[in-house]
Short mmCIF file of C-alpha atoms in Angstrom, two decimals:
data_model
loop_
_atom_site.label_atom_id
_atom_site.label_comp_id
_atom_site.label_asym_id
_atom_site.label_seq_id
_atom_site.Cartn_x
_atom_site.Cartn_y
_atom_site.Cartn_z
CA UNK A 367 44.39 205.12 155.80
CA UNK A 368 42.15 202.40 154.47
CA UNK A 369 41.59 200.59 151.43
CA UNK A 370 38.82 202.03 149.20
CA UNK A 371 38.25 199.37 147.06
CA UNK A 372 38.58 195.01 147.01
CA UNK A 373 38.60 192.95 143.61
CA UNK A 374 36.36 189.67 144.88
CA UNK A 375 37.96 186.53 143.64
CA UNK A 376 35.78 183.14 144.19
CA UNK A 377 37.62 180.42 143.74
CA UNK A 378 35.56 177.88 145.26
CA UNK A 379 33.42 176.61 141.50
CA UNK A 380 37.46 176.25 140.25
CA UNK A 381 38.34 173.88 144.06
CA UNK A 382 35.20 172.09 144.06
CA UNK A 383 35.99 171.28 140.34
CA UNK A 384 39.14 169.82 141.74
CA UNK A 385 41.51 172.71 140.14
CA UNK A 386 44.34 174.75 141.77
CA UNK A 387 43.23 178.00 141.92
CA UNK A 388 46.39 179.33 142.82
CA UNK A 389 47.98 181.28 139.24
CA UNK A 390 44.34 182.65 139.09
CA UNK A 391 44.93 184.17 142.59
CA UNK A 392 48.50 185.54 141.57
CA UNK A 393 47.35 186.73 138.45
CA UNK A 394 43.73 188.73 140.38
CA UNK A 395 47.39 189.96 143.09
CA UNK A 396 49.15 191.52 139.64
CA UNK A 397 45.84 193.17 138.53
CA UNK A 398 45.34 194.92 141.72
CA UNK A 399 45.34 199.04 141.71
CA UNK A 400 47.50 200.76 144.14
CA UNK A 401 45.73 200.55 147.53
CA UNK A 402 43.53 197.48 145.98
CA UNK A 403 42.37 194.39 148.17
CA UNK A 404 41.01 191.29 147.52
CA UNK A 405 38.88 189.83 148.47
CA UNK A 406 38.47 185.74 148.62
CA UNK A 407 36.45 183.25 148.92
CA UNK A 408 37.29 179.44 148.85
CA UNK A 409 35.99 176.07 150.51
CA UNK A 410 38.75 176.10 153.35
CA UNK A 411 40.94 178.49 155.40
CA UNK A 412 43.38 178.71 152.77
CA UNK A 413 46.49 178.85 155.58
CA UNK A 414 49.23 178.67 153.14
CA UNK A 415 48.71 181.78 150.83
CA UNK A 416 48.63 183.67 154.24
CA UNK A 417 52.38 183.40 154.17
CA UNK A 418 52.58 184.22 150.61
CA UNK A 419 50.07 187.18 150.35
CA UNK A 420 52.69 188.27 153.29
CA UNK A 421 55.29 188.36 151.60
CA UNK A 422 53.70 190.49 148.72
CA UNK A 423 52.89 193.16 151.06
CA UNK A 424 49.36 192.40 152.33
CA UNK A 425 47.92 191.54 155.67
CA UNK A 426 44.65 189.39 156.44
CA UNK A 427 40.98 188.85 158.05
CA UNK A 428 39.39 185.36 157.48
CA UNK A 429 36.04 184.47 158.71
CA UNK A 430 33.98 181.25 158.24
CA UNK A 431 30.22 182.32 155.90
CA UNK A 432 29.21 178.73 156.27
CA UNK A 433 29.13 175.29 154.94
CA UNK A 434 32.73 175.34 156.13
CA UNK A 435 33.15 178.52 153.01
CA UNK A 436 35.35 180.96 154.09
CA UNK A 437 36.16 184.61 153.44
CA UNK A 438 39.43 186.50 153.24
CA UNK A 439 40.48 189.94 152.71
CA UNK A 440 43.70 190.50 152.05
CA UNK A 441 44.78 194.59 153.15
CA UNK A 442 47.86 196.27 151.74
CA UNK A 443 49.77 197.13 154.29
CA UNK A 444 50.49 200.68 153.86
CA UNK A 445 54.05 200.93 155.62
CA UNK A 446 54.79 198.64 152.61
CA UNK A 447 54.08 201.54 149.93
CA UNK A 448 56.11 204.37 151.33
CA UNK A 449 57.27 206.77 148.74
#
């Protein structure tokens, strides 16, 4: 079973202006539909977020996309969503 859609959240402008995007990230996660994942764009590899999202039932993959920016894809764990 694969996730068919991802919401994309680009927090690079927030980070570049000195802001903290955690609340916006969590609000986006709260608004995901069942089975939907999150594609996050950031100016650094957001390692602390990996544990937070794992507790929410998401696995992740990450890749550097150039210029120091990162794309992290959070996919809901199917085993976490038993009927």
